[in-house]
CSV table of C-alpha atoms and ligand atoms in Angstrom, one decimal:
chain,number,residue,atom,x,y,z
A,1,UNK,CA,0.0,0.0,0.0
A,2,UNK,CA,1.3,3.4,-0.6
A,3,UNK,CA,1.6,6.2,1.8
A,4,UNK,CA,1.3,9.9,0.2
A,5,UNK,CA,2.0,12.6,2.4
A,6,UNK,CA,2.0,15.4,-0.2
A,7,UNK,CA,-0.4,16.2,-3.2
A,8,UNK,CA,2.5,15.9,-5.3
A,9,UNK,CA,3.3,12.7,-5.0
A,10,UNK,CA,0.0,11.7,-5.0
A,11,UNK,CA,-0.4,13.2,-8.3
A,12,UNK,CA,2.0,11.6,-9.9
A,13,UNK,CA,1.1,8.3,-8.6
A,14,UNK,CA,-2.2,8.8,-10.0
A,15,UNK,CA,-1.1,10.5,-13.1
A,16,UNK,CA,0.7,6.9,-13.6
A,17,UNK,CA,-2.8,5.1,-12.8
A,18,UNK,CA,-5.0,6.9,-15.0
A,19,UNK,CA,-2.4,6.5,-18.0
A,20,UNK,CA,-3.0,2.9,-17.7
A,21,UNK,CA,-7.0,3.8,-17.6
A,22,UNK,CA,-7.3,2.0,-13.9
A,23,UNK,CA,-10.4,3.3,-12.6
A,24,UNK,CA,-10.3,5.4,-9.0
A,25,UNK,CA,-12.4,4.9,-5.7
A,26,UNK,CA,-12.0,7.2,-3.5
A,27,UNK,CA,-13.0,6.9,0.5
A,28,UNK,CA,-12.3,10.7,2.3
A,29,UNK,CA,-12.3,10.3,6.4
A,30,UNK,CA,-10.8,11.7,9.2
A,31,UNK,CA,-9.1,8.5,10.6
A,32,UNK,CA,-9.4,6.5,14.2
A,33,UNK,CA,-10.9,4.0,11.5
A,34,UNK,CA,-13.5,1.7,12.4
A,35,UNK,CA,-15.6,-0.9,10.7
A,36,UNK,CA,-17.5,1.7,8.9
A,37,UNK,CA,-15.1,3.1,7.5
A,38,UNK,CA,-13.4,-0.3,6.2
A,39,UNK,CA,-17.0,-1.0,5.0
A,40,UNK,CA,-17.2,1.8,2.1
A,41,UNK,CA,-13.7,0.4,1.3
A,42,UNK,CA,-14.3,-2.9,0.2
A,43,UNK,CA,-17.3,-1.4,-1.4
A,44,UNK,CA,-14.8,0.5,-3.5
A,45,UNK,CA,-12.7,-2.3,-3.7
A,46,UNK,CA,-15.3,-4.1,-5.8
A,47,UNK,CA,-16.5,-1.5,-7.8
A,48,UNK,CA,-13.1,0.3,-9.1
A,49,UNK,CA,-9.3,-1.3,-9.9
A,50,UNK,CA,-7.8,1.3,-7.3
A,51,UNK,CA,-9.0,2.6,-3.9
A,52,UNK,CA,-7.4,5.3,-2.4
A,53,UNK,CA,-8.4,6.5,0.9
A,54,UNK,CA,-7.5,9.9,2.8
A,55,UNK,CA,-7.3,10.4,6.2
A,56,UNK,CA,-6.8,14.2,7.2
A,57,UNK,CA,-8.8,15.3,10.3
A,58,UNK,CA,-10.1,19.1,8.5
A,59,UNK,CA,-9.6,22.0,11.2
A,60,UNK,CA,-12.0,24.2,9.0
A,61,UNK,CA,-15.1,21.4,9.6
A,62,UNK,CA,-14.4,21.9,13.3
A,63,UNK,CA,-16.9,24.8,15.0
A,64,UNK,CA,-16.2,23.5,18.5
A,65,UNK,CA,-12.0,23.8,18.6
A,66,UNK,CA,-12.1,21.3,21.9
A,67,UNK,CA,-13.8,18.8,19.6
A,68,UNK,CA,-11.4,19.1,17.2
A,69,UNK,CA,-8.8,19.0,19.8
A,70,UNK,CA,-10.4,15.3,21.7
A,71,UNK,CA,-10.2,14.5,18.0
A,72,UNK,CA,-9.3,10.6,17.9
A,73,UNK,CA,-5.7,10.3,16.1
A,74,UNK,CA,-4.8,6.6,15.6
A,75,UNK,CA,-2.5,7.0,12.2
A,76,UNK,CA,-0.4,3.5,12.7
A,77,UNK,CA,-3.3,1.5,13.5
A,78,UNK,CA,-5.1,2.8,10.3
A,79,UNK,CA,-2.6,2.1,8.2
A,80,UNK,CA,-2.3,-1.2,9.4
A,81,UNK,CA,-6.2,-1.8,8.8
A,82,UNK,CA,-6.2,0.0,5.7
A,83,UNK,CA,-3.3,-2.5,4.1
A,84,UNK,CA,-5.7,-5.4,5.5
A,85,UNK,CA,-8.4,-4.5,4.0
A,86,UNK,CA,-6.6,-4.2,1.0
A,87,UNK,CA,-6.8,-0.7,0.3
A,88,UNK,CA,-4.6,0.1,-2.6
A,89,UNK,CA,-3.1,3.9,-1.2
A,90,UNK,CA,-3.7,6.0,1.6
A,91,UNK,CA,-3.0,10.0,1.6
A,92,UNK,CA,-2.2,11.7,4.9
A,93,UNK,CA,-1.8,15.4,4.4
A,94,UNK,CA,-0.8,18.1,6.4
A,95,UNK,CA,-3.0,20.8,6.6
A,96,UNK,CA,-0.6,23.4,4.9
A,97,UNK,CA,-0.8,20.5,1.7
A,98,UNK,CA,-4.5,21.1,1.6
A,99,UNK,CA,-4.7,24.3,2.4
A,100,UNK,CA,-1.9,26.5,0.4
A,101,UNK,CA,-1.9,30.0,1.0
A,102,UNK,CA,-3.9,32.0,-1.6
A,103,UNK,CA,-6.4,28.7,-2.3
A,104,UNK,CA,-9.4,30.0,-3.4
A,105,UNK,CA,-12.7,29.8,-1.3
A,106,UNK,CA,-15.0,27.6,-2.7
A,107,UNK,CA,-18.4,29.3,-2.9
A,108,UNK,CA,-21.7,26.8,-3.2
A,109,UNK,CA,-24.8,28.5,-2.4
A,110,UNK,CA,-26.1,25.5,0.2
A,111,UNK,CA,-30.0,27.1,1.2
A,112,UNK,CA,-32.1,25.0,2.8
A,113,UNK,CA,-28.9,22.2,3.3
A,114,UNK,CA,-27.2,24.6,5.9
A,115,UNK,CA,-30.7,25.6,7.6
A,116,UNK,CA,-32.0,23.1,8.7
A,117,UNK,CA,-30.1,20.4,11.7
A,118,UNK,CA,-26.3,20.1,11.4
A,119,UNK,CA,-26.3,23.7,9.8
A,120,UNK,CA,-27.8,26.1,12.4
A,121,UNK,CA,-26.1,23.9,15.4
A,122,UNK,CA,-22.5,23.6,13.6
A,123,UNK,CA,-22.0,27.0,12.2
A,124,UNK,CA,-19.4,26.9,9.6
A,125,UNK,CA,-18.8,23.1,9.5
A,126,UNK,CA,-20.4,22.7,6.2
A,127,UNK,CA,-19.1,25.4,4.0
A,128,UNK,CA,-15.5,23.6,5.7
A,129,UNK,CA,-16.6,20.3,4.2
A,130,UNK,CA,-17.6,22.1,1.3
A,131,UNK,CA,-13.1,23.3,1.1
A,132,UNK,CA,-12.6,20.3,2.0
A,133,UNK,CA,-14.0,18.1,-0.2
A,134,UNK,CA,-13.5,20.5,-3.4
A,135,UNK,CA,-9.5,19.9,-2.8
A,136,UNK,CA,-9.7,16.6,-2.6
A,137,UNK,CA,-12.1,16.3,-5.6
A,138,UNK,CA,-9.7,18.7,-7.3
A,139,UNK,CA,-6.3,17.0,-7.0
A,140,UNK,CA,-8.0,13.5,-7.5
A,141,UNK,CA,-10.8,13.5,-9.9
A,142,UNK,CA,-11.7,9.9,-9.0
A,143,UNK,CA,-14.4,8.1,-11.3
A,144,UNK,CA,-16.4,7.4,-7.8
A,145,UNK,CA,-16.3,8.6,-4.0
A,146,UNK,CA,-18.2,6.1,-1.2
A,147,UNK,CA,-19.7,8.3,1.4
A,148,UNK,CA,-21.5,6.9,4.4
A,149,UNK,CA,-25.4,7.3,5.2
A,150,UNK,CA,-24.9,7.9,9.2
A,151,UNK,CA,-24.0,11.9,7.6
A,152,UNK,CA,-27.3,12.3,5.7
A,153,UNK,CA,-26.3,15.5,5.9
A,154,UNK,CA,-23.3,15.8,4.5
A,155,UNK,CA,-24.3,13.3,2.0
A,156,UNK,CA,-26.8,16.0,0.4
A,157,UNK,CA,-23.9,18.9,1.1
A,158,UNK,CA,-21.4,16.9,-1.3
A,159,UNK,CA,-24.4,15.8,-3.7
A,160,UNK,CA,-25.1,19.5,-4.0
A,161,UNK,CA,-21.3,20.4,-4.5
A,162,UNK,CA,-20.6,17.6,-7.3
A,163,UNK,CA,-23.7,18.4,-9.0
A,164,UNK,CA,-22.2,22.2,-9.7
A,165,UNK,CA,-18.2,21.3,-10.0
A,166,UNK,CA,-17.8,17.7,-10.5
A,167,UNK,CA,-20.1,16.7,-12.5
A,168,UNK,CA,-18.2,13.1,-13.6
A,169,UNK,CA,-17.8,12.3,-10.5
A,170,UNK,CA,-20.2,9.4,-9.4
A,171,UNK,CA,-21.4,9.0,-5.3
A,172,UNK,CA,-21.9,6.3,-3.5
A,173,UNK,CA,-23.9,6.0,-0.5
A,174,UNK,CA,-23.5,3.6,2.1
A,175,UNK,CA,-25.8,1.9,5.1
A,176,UNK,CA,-25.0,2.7,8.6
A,177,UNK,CA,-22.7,0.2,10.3
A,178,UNK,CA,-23.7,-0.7,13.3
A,179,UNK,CA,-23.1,-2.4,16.6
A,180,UNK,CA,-24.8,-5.1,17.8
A,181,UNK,CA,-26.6,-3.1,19.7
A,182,UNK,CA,-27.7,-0.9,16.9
A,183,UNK,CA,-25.2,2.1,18.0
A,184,UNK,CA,-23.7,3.8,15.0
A,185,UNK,CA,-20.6,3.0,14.4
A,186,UNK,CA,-18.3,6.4,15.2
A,187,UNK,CA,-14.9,7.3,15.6
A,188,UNK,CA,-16.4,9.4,18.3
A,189,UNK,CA,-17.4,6.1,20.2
A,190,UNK,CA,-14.1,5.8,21.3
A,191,UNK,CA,-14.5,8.6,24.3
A,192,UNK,CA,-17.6,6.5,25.4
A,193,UNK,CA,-17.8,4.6,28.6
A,194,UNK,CA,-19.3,0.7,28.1
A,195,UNK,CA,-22.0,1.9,30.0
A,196,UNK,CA,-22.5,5.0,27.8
A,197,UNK,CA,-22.1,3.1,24.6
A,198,UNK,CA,-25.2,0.5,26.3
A,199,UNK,CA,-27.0,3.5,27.1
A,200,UNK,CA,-26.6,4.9,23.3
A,201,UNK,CA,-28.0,2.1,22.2
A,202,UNK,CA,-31.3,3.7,22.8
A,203,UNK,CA,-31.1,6.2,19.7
A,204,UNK,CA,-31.5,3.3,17.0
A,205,UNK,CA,-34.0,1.9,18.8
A,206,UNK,CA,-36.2,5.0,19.2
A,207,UNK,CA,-35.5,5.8,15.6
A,208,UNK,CA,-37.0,2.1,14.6
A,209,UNK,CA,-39.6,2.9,17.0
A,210,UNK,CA,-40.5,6.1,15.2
A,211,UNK,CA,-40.3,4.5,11.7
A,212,UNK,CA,-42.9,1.5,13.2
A,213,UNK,CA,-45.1,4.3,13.9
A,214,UNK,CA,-44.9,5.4,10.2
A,215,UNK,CA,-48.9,6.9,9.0
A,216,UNK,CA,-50.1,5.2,12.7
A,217,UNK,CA,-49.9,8.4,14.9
A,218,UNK,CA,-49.4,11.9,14.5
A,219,UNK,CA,-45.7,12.5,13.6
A,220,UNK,CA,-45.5,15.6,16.0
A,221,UNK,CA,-46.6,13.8,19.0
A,222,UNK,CA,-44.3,10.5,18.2
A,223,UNK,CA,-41.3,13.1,18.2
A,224,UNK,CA,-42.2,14.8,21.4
A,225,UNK,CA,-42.5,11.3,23.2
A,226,UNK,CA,-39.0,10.4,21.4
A,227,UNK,CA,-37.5,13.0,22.8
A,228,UNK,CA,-39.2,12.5,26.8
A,229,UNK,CA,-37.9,8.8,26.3
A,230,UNK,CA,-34.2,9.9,25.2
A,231,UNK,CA,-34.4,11.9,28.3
A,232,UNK,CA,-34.8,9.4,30.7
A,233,UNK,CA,-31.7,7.4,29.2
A,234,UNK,CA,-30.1,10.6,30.2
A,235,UNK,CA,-29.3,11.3,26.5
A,236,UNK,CA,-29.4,15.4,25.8
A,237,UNK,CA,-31.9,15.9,22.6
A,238,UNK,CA,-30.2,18.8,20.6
A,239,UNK,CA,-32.5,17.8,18.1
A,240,UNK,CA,-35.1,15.0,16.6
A,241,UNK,CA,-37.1,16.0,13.6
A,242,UNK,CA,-38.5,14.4,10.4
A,243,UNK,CA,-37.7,15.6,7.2
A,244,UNK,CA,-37.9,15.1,3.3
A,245,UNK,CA,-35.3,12.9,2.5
A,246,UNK,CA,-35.2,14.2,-1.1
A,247,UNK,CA,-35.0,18.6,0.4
A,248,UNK,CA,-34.4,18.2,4.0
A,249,UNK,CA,-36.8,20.5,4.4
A,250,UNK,CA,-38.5,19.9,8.6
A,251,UNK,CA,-41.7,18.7,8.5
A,252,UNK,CA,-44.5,17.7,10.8
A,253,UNK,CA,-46.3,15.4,9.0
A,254,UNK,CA,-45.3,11.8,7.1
A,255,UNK,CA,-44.0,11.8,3.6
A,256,UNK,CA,-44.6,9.6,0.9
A,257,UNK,CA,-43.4,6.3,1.9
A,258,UNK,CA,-39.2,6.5,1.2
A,259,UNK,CA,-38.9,10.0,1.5
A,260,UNK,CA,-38.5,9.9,5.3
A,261,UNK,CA,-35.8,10.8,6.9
A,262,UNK,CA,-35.4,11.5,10.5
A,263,UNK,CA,-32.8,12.6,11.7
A,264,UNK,CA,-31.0,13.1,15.6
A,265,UNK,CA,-28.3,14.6,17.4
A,266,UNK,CA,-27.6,14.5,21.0
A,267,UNK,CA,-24.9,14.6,23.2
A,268,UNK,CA,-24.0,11.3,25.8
A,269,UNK,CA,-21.3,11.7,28.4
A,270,UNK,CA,-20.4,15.2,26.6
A,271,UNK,CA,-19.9,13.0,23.2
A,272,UNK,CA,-22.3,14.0,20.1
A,273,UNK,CA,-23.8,11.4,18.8
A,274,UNK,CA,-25.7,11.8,15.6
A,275,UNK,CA,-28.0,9.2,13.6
A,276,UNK,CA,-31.3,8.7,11.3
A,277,UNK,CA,-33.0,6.8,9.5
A,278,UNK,CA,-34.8,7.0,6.3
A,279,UNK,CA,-37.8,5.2,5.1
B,301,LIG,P1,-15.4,10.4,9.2
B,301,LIG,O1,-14.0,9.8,9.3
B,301,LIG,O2,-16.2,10.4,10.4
B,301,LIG,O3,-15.3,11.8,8.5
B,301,LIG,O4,-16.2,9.5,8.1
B,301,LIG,C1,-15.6,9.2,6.9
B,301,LIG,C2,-16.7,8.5,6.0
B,301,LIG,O5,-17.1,7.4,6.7
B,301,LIG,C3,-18.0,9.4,5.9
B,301,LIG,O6,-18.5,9.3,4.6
B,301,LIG,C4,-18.9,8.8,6.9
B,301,LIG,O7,-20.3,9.1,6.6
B,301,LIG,C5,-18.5,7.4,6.8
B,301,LIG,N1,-18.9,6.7,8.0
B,301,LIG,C6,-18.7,7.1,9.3
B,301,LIG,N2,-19.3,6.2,10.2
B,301,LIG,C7,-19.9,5.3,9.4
B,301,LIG,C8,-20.7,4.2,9.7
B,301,LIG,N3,-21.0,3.8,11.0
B,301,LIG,N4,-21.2,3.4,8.7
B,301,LIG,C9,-21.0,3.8,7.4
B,301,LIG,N5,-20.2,4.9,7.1
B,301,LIG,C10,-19.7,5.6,8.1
């Protein structure tokens, strides 16, 4: 497996790869790599001849600068994981490689993307994906970039981006991993306690519960009792709501069946947590 640590060699290598017309999956994530992660890379693995995945934990995504900070940094242990799971390359910037001075700002009108959720309660942390993702997409152009599902969020953010500057560029969205217990799969898991990460397991569940409920009840009650049960479990609400799945745009009452989505974020021992589920 290969190791870039600078856009320029990574260039090159892929200059080499597209000459012989090898077709390039790309995983982006922030490291302390878990099952989820490996996940969207054997999906690459069987849908392109190369996978290259980045790890680069992105200061400009980071509105809370003690988040960023409690950040989870486990480069060896990636690496090892990556080459096991057969990942073809890996590239491990520094932020002064992503970030050059004089790089222009990437401006993508986002709307009803950065109002709703994530937006309002992480100011800034989109439009930093948004950099982010652009550089990336930039120095790489790869035929087809696996995203995971547990961001719905950002899923729509880089949909909306690709759509106006990459329009080659094909994404693939991937199911939530899980653990047994139904607990997202997070890097952030890490700073759990085992009685926390029992605890957590209380989000999926209320999510099924709400989906079960689908065209039953009223959607604005189901939420409101949602939100009294996460309580109990000592989980903080920040918030709970249905959407559209196709706009995001809030809503109180059920969509068409498969355009739900909905969608939670709440903190657990000081740890956020987010996760949804669409149906
Ligand atoms: P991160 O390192 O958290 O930025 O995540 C990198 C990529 O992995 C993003 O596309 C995430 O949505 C995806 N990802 C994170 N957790 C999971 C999970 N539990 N299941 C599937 N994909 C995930």
């Amino acid at each position: 497996m290969f190791i870039f640590k600078t856009h320029t060699e990574l260039s090159a290598w892929l200059l080499t790869q597209k000459a012989l017309h090898k077709t390039i999956g790309f995983v982006p994530t922030m490291g302390a790599l878990h099952s989820g992660h490996i996940a969207l890379v054997l999906q690459s693995r069987k849908e392109n001849d190369i996978t290259l995945v980045s790890i680069f934990v992105n200061p400009k995504q980071f509105n809370n600068p003690i988040d960023f900070e409690k950040y989870p940094m486990t480069a060896d242990a990636d690496i090892a994981t990556l080459q096991q799971a057969g990942c073809d390359a890996v590239y491990m910037p520094q932020v002064e490689d992503i970030y050059p001075p004089h790089l222009p700002h990437v401006n993508l009108e986002l709307g009803m993307l950065n109002q709703v959720l994530e937006g309002p309660k992480r100011p800034g942390h989109f439009d930093g994906v948004v950099q982010v993702v652009h550089r990336f997409f930039s120095l790489i152009h790869p035929n087809k970039v696996y995203l995971g599902l547990k961001d719905f969020q950002q899923c729509k953010v880089i949909q909306a981006l690709t759509q106006q500057y990459f329009s080659s560029i094909q994404l693939v969205f991937c199911p939530t991993e899980r653990e047994a217990n139904g607990l997202a799969k997070s890097s952030r898991n890490m700073r759990l306690s085992k009685e926390a990460k029992h605890t957590a397991s209380a989000i999926y569940h209320i999510l099924q519960t709400i989906a079960a409920k689908y065209k039953k009840e009223n959607l604005s009650d189901v939420l409101a009792a949602s939100k009294l049960f996460l309580q109990t479990k000592n989980i903080t609400v920040e918030y709970l709501e249905c959407a559209n799945s196709d706009t995001l745009a809030l809503t109180t009452q059920w969509q068409e069946p498969g355009h739900n989505v909905v969608l939670l974020a709440g903190y657990l021992e000081n740890v956020r947590l987010i996760d949804n589920i669409q149906f």
